[in-house]
Short mmCIF file of C-alpha atoms in Angstrom, two decimals:
data_model
loop_
_atom_site.label_atom_id
_atom_site.label_comp_id
_atom_site.label_asym_id
_atom_site.label_seq_id
_atom_site.Cartn_x
_atom_site.Cartn_y
_atom_site.Cartn_z
CA MET H 1 -0.24 -0.33 -0.02
CA VAL H 2 1.41 3.73 0.07
CA GLN H 3 3.15 5.61 2.32
CA ILE H 4 1.07 8.91 3.79
CA VAL H 5 4.24 11.20 3.95
CA ASP H 6 4.01 14.59 5.97
CA LYS H 7 4.22 17.70 4.85
CA LYS H 8 4.50 21.14 6.30
CA VAL H 9 3.70 24.27 4.32
CA ASN H 10 3.14 28.07 5.94
CA LEU H 11 -0.69 29.03 4.90
CA GLU H 12 -1.96 31.60 7.32
CA PHE H 13 -5.95 30.73 7.04
CA PRO H 14 -8.17 33.15 8.77
CA LEU H 15 -8.93 31.28 12.33
CA GLY H 16 -12.22 30.99 13.36
CA HIS H 17 -13.50 31.55 10.29
CA HIS H 18 -14.93 29.30 7.17
CA LEU H 19 -12.77 28.81 4.02
CA HIS H 20 -13.16 29.16 0.39
CA CYS H 21 -13.36 26.34 -2.21
CA LEU H 22 -14.12 26.18 -5.62
CA ILE H 23 -13.89 23.31 -7.66
CA ALA H 24 -14.30 23.76 -11.78
CA GLN H 25 -16.46 20.55 -12.86
CA ILE H 26 -15.12 21.38 -17.07
CA PRO H 27 -14.80 18.53 -19.69
CA ASN H 28 -11.83 16.18 -20.45
CA HIS H 29 -11.64 14.69 -24.29
CA LEU H 30 -9.50 12.35 -24.13
CA ARG H 31 -7.70 9.81 -26.72
CA ARG H 32 -5.07 7.68 -26.65
CA ALA H 33 -2.05 7.56 -26.45
CA GLU H 34 1.34 6.02 -26.05
CA ALA H 35 0.94 6.85 -22.99
CA GLY H 36 -2.15 6.60 -21.76
CA PHE H 37 -4.23 8.67 -22.22
CA ALA H 38 -4.24 12.67 -24.23
CA LEU H 39 -6.07 15.41 -24.44
CA ALA H 40 -7.43 15.14 -27.90
CA GLU H 41 -8.72 19.39 -27.30
CA PRO H 42 -5.60 20.90 -25.53
CA ALA H 43 -6.20 24.24 -27.16
CA ARG H 44 -10.11 24.28 -26.43
CA LYS H 45 -9.61 22.51 -22.92
CA TRP H 46 -6.82 25.13 -21.59
CA ALA H 47 -9.41 28.09 -23.42
CA GLN H 48 -11.37 27.77 -19.76
CA VAL H 49 -8.55 26.61 -18.02
CA GLU H 50 -7.01 30.67 -19.03
CA ALA H 51 -10.33 31.49 -18.28
CA LEU H 52 -11.22 30.80 -14.86
CA LEU H 53 -7.80 31.44 -14.00
CA ASP H 54 -7.75 35.35 -15.13
CA LEU H 55 -11.13 34.84 -12.60
CA ALA H 56 -9.07 34.05 -9.73
CA VAL H 57 -6.20 36.13 -10.38
CA THR H 58 -9.34 38.73 -10.36
CA GLY H 59 -11.08 37.97 -8.02
CA GLU H 60 -14.22 38.46 -9.46
CA SER H 61 -17.42 37.30 -7.60
CA ASN H 62 -15.98 37.15 -4.20
CA LEU H 63 -13.08 35.20 -5.23
CA LYS H 64 -10.20 36.48 -3.53
CA LYS H 65 -11.59 34.72 -0.65
CA LEU H 66 -10.26 31.51 -2.91
CA HIS H 67 -8.80 29.06 -1.04
CA PHE H 68 -8.75 25.83 -2.80
CA LEU H 69 -9.05 25.15 -6.72
CA MET H 70 -9.20 21.82 -7.38
CA LEU H 71 -9.69 20.99 -11.03
CA PRO H 72 -10.31 17.49 -12.80
CA GLU H 73 -8.69 14.36 -12.18
CA SER H 74 -6.22 14.43 -16.54
CA SER H 75 -8.00 18.04 -17.00
CA ILE H 76 -4.21 19.85 -17.61
CA PRO H 77 -2.60 19.77 -20.94
CA PHE H 78 1.10 18.77 -19.68
CA ALA H 79 2.60 21.39 -22.69
CA ARG H 80 0.71 24.28 -19.64
CA PHE H 81 2.07 22.74 -16.92
CA ASP H 82 4.52 25.73 -16.79
CA GLU H 83 2.91 28.05 -17.87
CA LEU H 84 -0.32 27.69 -15.80
CA LEU H 85 2.76 26.91 -12.54
CA GLU H 86 3.30 30.68 -13.43
CA ARG H 87 0.05 31.83 -13.50
CA ILE H 88 -0.26 30.84 -10.07
CA ARG H 89 3.32 32.60 -8.99
CA THR H 90 2.54 35.67 -10.13
CA GLY H 91 -1.14 35.89 -10.33
CA PHE H 92 -2.49 34.19 -7.91
CA ARG H 93 -3.30 35.79 -3.45
CA PRO H 94 -0.98 34.04 -0.82
CA ASN H 95 -2.27 31.38 1.15
CA THR H 96 -4.24 29.46 -2.60
CA VAL H 97 -4.21 25.32 -2.58
CA THR H 98 -3.58 24.54 -6.45
CA MET H 99 -5.51 21.21 -7.19
CA PHE H 100 -4.96 19.84 -11.15
CA GLY H 101 -4.82 16.52 -12.92
CA MET H 102 -2.46 16.47 -15.15
CA GLU H 103 -2.33 14.34 -18.81
CA HIS H 104 -0.37 11.18 -18.35
CA VAL H 105 2.90 11.25 -19.47
CA THR H 106 5.58 8.21 -18.70
CA LEU H 107 7.25 7.42 -16.05
CA LYS H 108 10.45 8.93 -17.03
CA VAL H 109 9.37 12.37 -17.42
CA TYR H 110 7.49 11.84 -14.36
CA ARG H 111 11.17 11.65 -12.61
CA GLU H 112 12.01 14.24 -14.21
CA PHE H 113 9.68 16.57 -11.85
CA LEU H 114 9.98 15.38 -9.32
CA GLU H 115 13.54 15.40 -9.36
CA ARG H 116 12.96 19.43 -10.76
CA PHE H 117 11.21 19.35 -7.79
CA ARG H 118 13.18 18.02 -5.91
CA GLU H 119 12.93 19.98 -2.64
CA ASP H 120 9.71 19.61 -2.15
CA ASN H 121 9.09 14.88 -3.19
CA GLY H 122 12.08 13.95 -1.87
CA GLU H 123 10.41 10.98 -0.53
CA ALA H 124 8.61 10.37 -3.70
CA ILE H 125 11.86 10.18 -5.74
CA GLU H 126 12.65 7.48 -3.30
CA LEU H 127 10.16 6.01 -3.34
CA VAL H 128 9.68 5.66 -8.04
CA ASP H 129 13.40 5.37 -7.80
CA ARG H 130 12.93 1.80 -5.77
CA ASP H 131 10.13 0.89 -8.71
CA ILE H 132 12.72 1.39 -11.66
CA ASP H 133 15.57 0.47 -9.91
CA SER H 134 13.74 -2.74 -9.56
CA GLY H 135 12.53 -3.29 -13.55
CA ASP H 136 11.94 -1.87 -16.62
CA VAL H 137 9.05 0.01 -16.59
CA LEU H 138 9.97 4.08 -17.61
CA GLU H 139 7.49 3.52 -20.16
CA MET H 140 4.86 2.79 -18.31
CA PRO H 141 2.58 5.93 -17.83
CA VAL H 142 1.49 7.11 -15.15
CA ASN H 143 -2.01 9.39 -14.41
CA TRP H 144 -0.61 12.29 -12.23
CA CYS H 145 -1.62 15.17 -10.03
CA CYS H 146 0.42 18.33 -8.44
CA THR H 147 -1.13 20.32 -5.88
CA ALA H 148 0.59 23.90 -6.09
CA ILE H 149 0.28 25.30 -2.55
CA LYS H 150 0.89 29.83 -2.75
CA GLU H 151 2.28 30.05 1.04
CA ALA H 152 1.41 33.36 2.58
CA ASP H 153 5.06 34.77 2.13
CA GLY H 154 4.47 34.17 -1.42
CA LYS H 155 6.96 32.28 -2.01
CA LEU H 156 5.06 28.15 -4.60
CA ARG H 157 5.65 24.65 -2.60
CA VAL H 158 4.99 21.67 -5.50
CA PHE H 159 3.76 18.87 -4.74
CA LEU H 160 3.22 15.93 -7.51
CA GLU H 161 1.41 12.38 -6.77
CA ALA H 162 1.02 9.69 -8.67
CA LYS H 163 -2.50 7.40 -8.96
CA SER H 164 -2.00 4.11 -7.72
CA HIS H 165 -5.32 2.54 -8.72
CA PRO H 166 -5.16 0.16 -11.84
CA PHE H 167 -7.69 1.81 -14.00
CA HIS H 168 -9.82 0.02 -17.35
CA GLY H 169 -6.31 -0.03 -19.22
CA GLU H 170 -4.49 -2.33 -17.86
CA GLU H 171 -7.62 -5.94 -18.65
CA PHE H 172 -5.07 -5.91 -22.17
CA LEU H 173 -2.47 -8.89 -21.31
CA ASP H 174 -0.33 -6.48 -22.94
CA LYS H 175 2.22 -4.45 -20.52
CA VAL H 176 2.45 -2.33 -21.95
CA HIS H 177 -1.20 -0.68 -20.69
CA ASP H 178 -0.64 -1.18 -16.80
CA LEU H 179 -0.65 2.24 -15.57
CA TYR H 180 2.64 2.79 -12.97
CA ARG H 181 0.69 2.99 -9.63
CA GLY H 182 1.90 5.29 -6.84
CA ARG H 183 3.50 4.51 -3.91
CA HIS H 184 2.82 7.94 -2.28
CA PHE H 185 0.56 10.32 -0.95
CA TYR H 186 0.83 13.42 1.06
CA LEU H 187 -0.57 15.38 4.41
CA PHE H 188 -0.37 18.21 4.06
CA ARG H 189 0.22 20.01 7.63
CA SER H 190 -0.46 23.96 7.40
CA ARG H 191 0.80 26.23 9.82
CA PRO H 192 0.71 28.62 11.80
CA ALA H 193 -3.39 27.72 10.53
CA CYS H 194 -3.22 24.03 12.26
CA PHE H 195 -5.28 23.44 9.47
CA ASN H 196 -4.69 19.63 7.84
CA PHE H 197 -6.08 18.33 4.45
CA MET H 198 -4.59 15.75 1.83
CA VAL H 199 -5.76 15.55 -1.79
CA LEU H 200 -5.78 12.05 -4.04
CA ILE H 201 -6.54 11.09 -7.91
CA CYS H 202 -10.11 9.00 -7.91
CA LEU H 203 -10.04 5.60 -7.02
CA ASP H 204 -7.49 5.87 -4.90
CA TYR H 205 -9.87 6.87 -2.71
CA LEU H 206 -11.55 3.43 -3.20
CA TYR H 207 -8.70 1.48 -3.65
CA ARG H 208 -7.67 -1.93 -1.67
CA ASP H 209 -6.22 -5.29 -1.45
CA LEU H 210 -7.02 -7.99 0.27
CA TYR H 211 -5.78 -6.76 3.84
CA SER H 212 -5.93 -3.72 3.73
CA SER H 213 -7.38 -0.68 1.53
CA ASN H 214 -5.52 3.23 1.35
CA ILE H 215 -8.53 4.89 3.15
CA ARG H 216 -8.05 2.91 5.91
CA GLN H 217 -4.94 4.04 6.67
CA ILE H 218 -5.62 7.50 6.04
CA VAL H 219 -7.81 7.00 9.01
CA ASP H 220 -5.63 5.08 10.80
CA HIS H 221 -2.74 8.17 10.50
CA ALA H 222 -5.41 11.28 10.65
CA ASN H 223 -6.10 8.92 14.42
CA GLN H 224 -1.99 8.83 15.22
CA LEU H 225 -2.54 12.59 14.34
CA TYR H 226 -5.28 13.38 16.30
CA PHE H 227 -3.36 11.19 20.00
CA SER H 228 -0.61 12.65 19.30
CA THR H 229 -2.05 16.70 18.92
CA ARG H 230 -5.43 16.88 19.30
CA GLN H 231 -5.57 17.10 15.44
CA GLY H 232 -7.16 15.75 12.41
CA LEU H 233 -7.65 15.19 9.14
CA ASP H 234 -9.47 18.44 7.97
CA ALA H 235 -10.47 18.24 4.42
CA LEU H 236 -9.94 15.50 2.15
CA PHE H 237 -10.30 17.11 -1.44
CA VAL H 238 -10.83 13.63 -4.10
CA ILE H 239 -10.23 15.33 -8.13
CA GLN H 240 -11.62 12.96 -9.99
CA CYS H 241 -12.68 11.46 -13.86
CA ASN H 242 -15.53 9.15 -13.45
CA PRO H 243 -18.18 8.32 -15.32
CA LYS H 244 -19.68 5.96 -11.90
CA PRO H 245 -19.35 8.90 -9.30
CA GLU H 246 -22.27 7.28 -7.39
CA HIS H 247 -21.27 4.04 -7.65
CA ARG H 248 -22.20 1.73 -4.69
CA ALA H 249 -18.05 0.98 -3.74
CA TYR H 250 -17.99 4.51 -2.79
CA TRP H 251 -21.61 5.09 -0.27
CA GLU H 252 -19.72 1.51 1.12
CA VAL H 253 -16.50 3.68 2.10
CA LEU H 254 -18.17 7.09 3.28
CA THR H 255 -20.42 4.96 5.64
CA GLY H 256 -17.29 3.51 7.20
CA PHE H 257 -15.65 6.63 7.32
CA TYR H 258 -17.78 9.22 9.03
CA GLY H 259 -20.14 5.88 11.31
CA GLU H 260 -18.81 4.64 14.28
CA TYR H 261 -19.59 1.21 13.05
CA LEU H 262 -16.25 -0.17 14.08
CA GLU H 263 -14.37 2.20 16.53
CA ASP H 264 -14.18 5.91 16.96
CA THR H 265 -11.95 7.46 15.05
CA PRO H 266 -11.96 10.71 16.59
CA GLY H 267 -8.98 11.97 13.34
CA VAL H 268 -11.55 12.01 10.60
CA ARG H 269 -14.86 13.13 12.81
CA GLU H 270 -14.91 16.65 11.32
CA THR H 271 -13.24 16.16 7.48
CA VAL H 272 -14.99 17.72 4.79
CA THR H 273 -14.68 16.10 1.44
CA VAL H 274 -14.35 17.24 -1.67
CA PHE H 275 -15.11 14.42 -4.30
CA GLY H 276 -14.37 17.01 -7.59
CA ASN H 277 -15.71 15.17 -11.33
CA ALA H 278 -14.72 16.31 -15.36
CA SER H 279 -18.52 17.71 -16.78
CA VAL H 280 -21.44 15.40 -18.23
CA GLU H 281 -19.49 16.12 -21.88
CA THR H 282 -16.74 13.80 -21.18
CA ARG H 283 -15.77 11.94 -23.51
CA ILE H 284 -12.95 8.98 -23.84
CA GLU H 285 -12.26 7.34 -26.66
CA ASP H 286 -13.03 3.76 -27.01
CA ALA H 287 -14.85 4.43 -23.29
CA PRO H 288 -18.02 2.24 -23.54
CA ALA H 289 -20.41 4.06 -22.02
CA ALA H 290 -20.89 3.97 -17.93
CA GLY H 291 -22.58 6.13 -16.83
CA GLU H 292 -23.08 10.44 -16.15
CA PHE H 293 -20.20 12.30 -14.95
CA GLY H 294 -20.33 14.88 -13.22
CA ARG H 295 -22.45 15.70 -9.71
CA SER H 296 -19.35 16.76 -7.96
CA ALA H 297 -19.85 16.75 -3.52
CA VAL H 298 -19.21 17.51 -0.71
CA ILE H 299 -19.45 15.24 2.45
CA ILE H 300 -19.87 16.38 6.03
CA ASN H 301 -20.58 14.00 8.97
CA ARG H 302 -24.07 13.64 10.88
CA HIS H 303 -23.33 16.56 13.07
CA HIS H 304 -23.75 18.86 10.57
CA LYS H 305 -27.34 19.47 9.74
CA LEU H 306 -27.70 20.69 5.73
CA ALA H 307 -31.43 21.82 5.18
CA LYS H 308 -33.24 19.75 2.20
CA VAL H 309 -32.47 21.47 -0.64
CA GLU H 310 -33.48 20.41 -4.31
CA LEU H 311 -32.17 22.66 -7.13
CA PRO H 312 -31.41 21.96 -10.38
CA GLU H 313 -28.59 22.93 -9.76
CA PHE H 314 -27.48 21.52 -6.56
CA SER H 315 -29.60 19.66 -3.38
CA THR H 316 -28.63 18.44 -0.38
CA ASP H 317 -29.40 14.38 1.06
CA ASP H 318 -27.65 11.83 3.24
CA PHE H 319 -26.41 9.49 0.02
CA GLY H 320 -28.69 6.61 0.97
CA GLY H 321 -29.34 6.64 4.87
CA ALA H 322 -25.79 7.00 4.64
CA PRO H 323 -23.72 8.52 7.72
CA LEU H 324 -23.28 12.48 6.97
CA CYS H 325 -24.86 14.69 5.22
CA ARG H 326 -24.30 15.37 1.07
CA LEU H 327 -24.40 18.33 -1.37
CA ARG H 328 -24.41 16.87 -4.51
CA PHE H 329 -23.76 19.83 -7.21
CA GLY H 330 -25.31 18.32 -11.49
CA THR H 331 -23.69 17.67 -14.43
CA GLY H 332 -23.10 20.17 -16.70
CA THR H 333 -20.03 22.35 -16.49
CA ARG H 334 -19.68 24.76 -14.36
CA LEU H 335 -17.63 26.66 -11.14
CA TYR H 336 -19.31 25.55 -7.07
CA TYR H 337 -18.23 27.84 -5.48
CA PHE H 338 -18.44 28.00 -1.67
CA ASN H 339 -16.95 26.95 2.13
CA LEU H 340 -15.92 24.37 4.02
CA PRO H 341 -17.88 24.67 7.60
CA GLN H 342 -15.83 25.48 10.23
CA HIS H 343 -13.88 22.27 12.79
CA HIS H 344 -16.81 21.68 14.63
CA GLU H 345 -20.68 20.52 15.32
CA LEU H 346 -22.54 22.29 14.64
CA ASP H 347 -24.18 24.89 17.75
CA PRO H 348 -27.26 23.84 18.69
CA ARG H 349 -28.88 27.99 19.51
CA THR H 350 -28.83 28.21 16.79
CA THR H 351 -29.59 27.41 13.17
CA ARG H 352 -27.30 29.04 10.98
CA VAL H 353 -26.36 26.65 7.81
CA PRO H 354 -22.91 25.69 8.06
CA LEU H 355 -22.24 24.80 3.91
CA LYS H 356 -23.01 27.49 1.43
CA VAL H 357 -23.43 28.06 -2.13
CA HIS H 358 -21.58 31.62 -2.86
CA ALA H 359 -21.71 31.05 -6.51
CA ILE H 360 -22.55 28.81 -9.21
CA MET H 361 -20.61 29.96 -13.37
CA ARG H 362 -21.34 28.41 -16.24
CA TRP H 363 -19.37 28.58 -19.44
CA SER H 364 -21.06 29.95 -22.55
CA THR H 365 -21.61 30.62 -25.90
CA GLU H 366 -18.87 33.76 -25.72
CA GLU H 367 -16.25 30.79 -24.07
CA LYS H 368 -16.80 32.65 -20.79
CA TRP H 369 -17.67 31.68 -17.49
CA VAL H 370 -20.86 34.20 -16.78
CA ARG H 371 -23.43 33.17 -13.37
CA VAL H 372 -25.52 31.30 -13.20
CA SER H 373 -28.85 33.49 -12.58
CA GLY H 374 -31.50 33.47 -10.30
CA GLU H 375 -34.14 31.92 -11.74
CA GLU H 376 -32.63 29.85 -13.82
CA MET H 377 -30.69 29.07 -9.69
CA VAL H 378 -34.23 28.43 -8.64
CA ALA H 379 -36.10 26.82 -11.26
CA GLY H 380 -38.07 23.63 -9.70
CA PHE H 381 -37.61 24.99 -6.73
CA GLU H 382 -38.14 22.74 -3.45
CA ILE H 383 -36.86 23.45 -0.06
CA GLY H 384 -38.42 20.30 3.39
CA GLN H 385 -36.86 19.06 6.11
CA GLU H 386 -33.47 18.21 7.30
CA ALA H 387 -31.16 16.21 5.47
#
């Protein structure tokens, strides 16, 4: 199983106030390539991403308060990696975390990028080098992501992770279709805010072998953190390109994560889990239509009460009776801007909702992001009891 590596980062989040997150639920058009899959329309994809970056830089729609920006798995053209980092370095505000999935590359190229950012990825290099020393693996495709953190003093730090879970391409007998399996996850421990978070790639959230699982390792690590420091895992971000975002396996893992069925898990009791998926317009070459993409979601424990809401753009529920509260978004190409709940259970003396949607934007025919109007938002509006 993977190794969890603690990383201290300098983030001065506002104490005692909620943080803000933006999910970019944008489409992926992927085609087969020598190394896994590549973006079929990289210029069009970059135009959407660049328009989003412009919003974040100018602070439009209250984005001056943006702390976490999520883009889907495999969503950034490899040729634009340096340009994206430079936009973050020069334009983003301090105390900003940007998470994005990269176009597939070979393990040889991935290793070169780890070396380039060795200061932040030294432990990962050691783990990758063990695999390289063990066999002929340099041409294996790597599904990878980047967490770019602009710290309080303006320094940009770059952390890279490779997906540990296999993918449908490995159903072939030909070994060259196998995906390299990552060996590490980062647990970011921000100071002085004492806000701890992790980033996973899609099915890494579910992956298990016969005797252990990624999520159980995360729970155990968070519990040890709680027992030693009285801190826990505050947020778990999962970037996806998933045609089955509500598969039964997710229900099972979330139920075990948030429910005290075998033991108390104080390290993850207040964790906010954020799933950022690709939109319904996603297309993958040679992949059968296996369901709808989209349905990004925010999960909090059941002690936070959310009013029952059913809107075209988002709704709330308990995910089929699971011990949690879920804010569930739609399937379209959207930007979802919301706040993360504060790190405590709901005050019984107030009816204030701990999780609010601040803005939703759609991709217009003029190829720019525009805010969804109030009329669009409330069409078919229904509101009821607590979720």
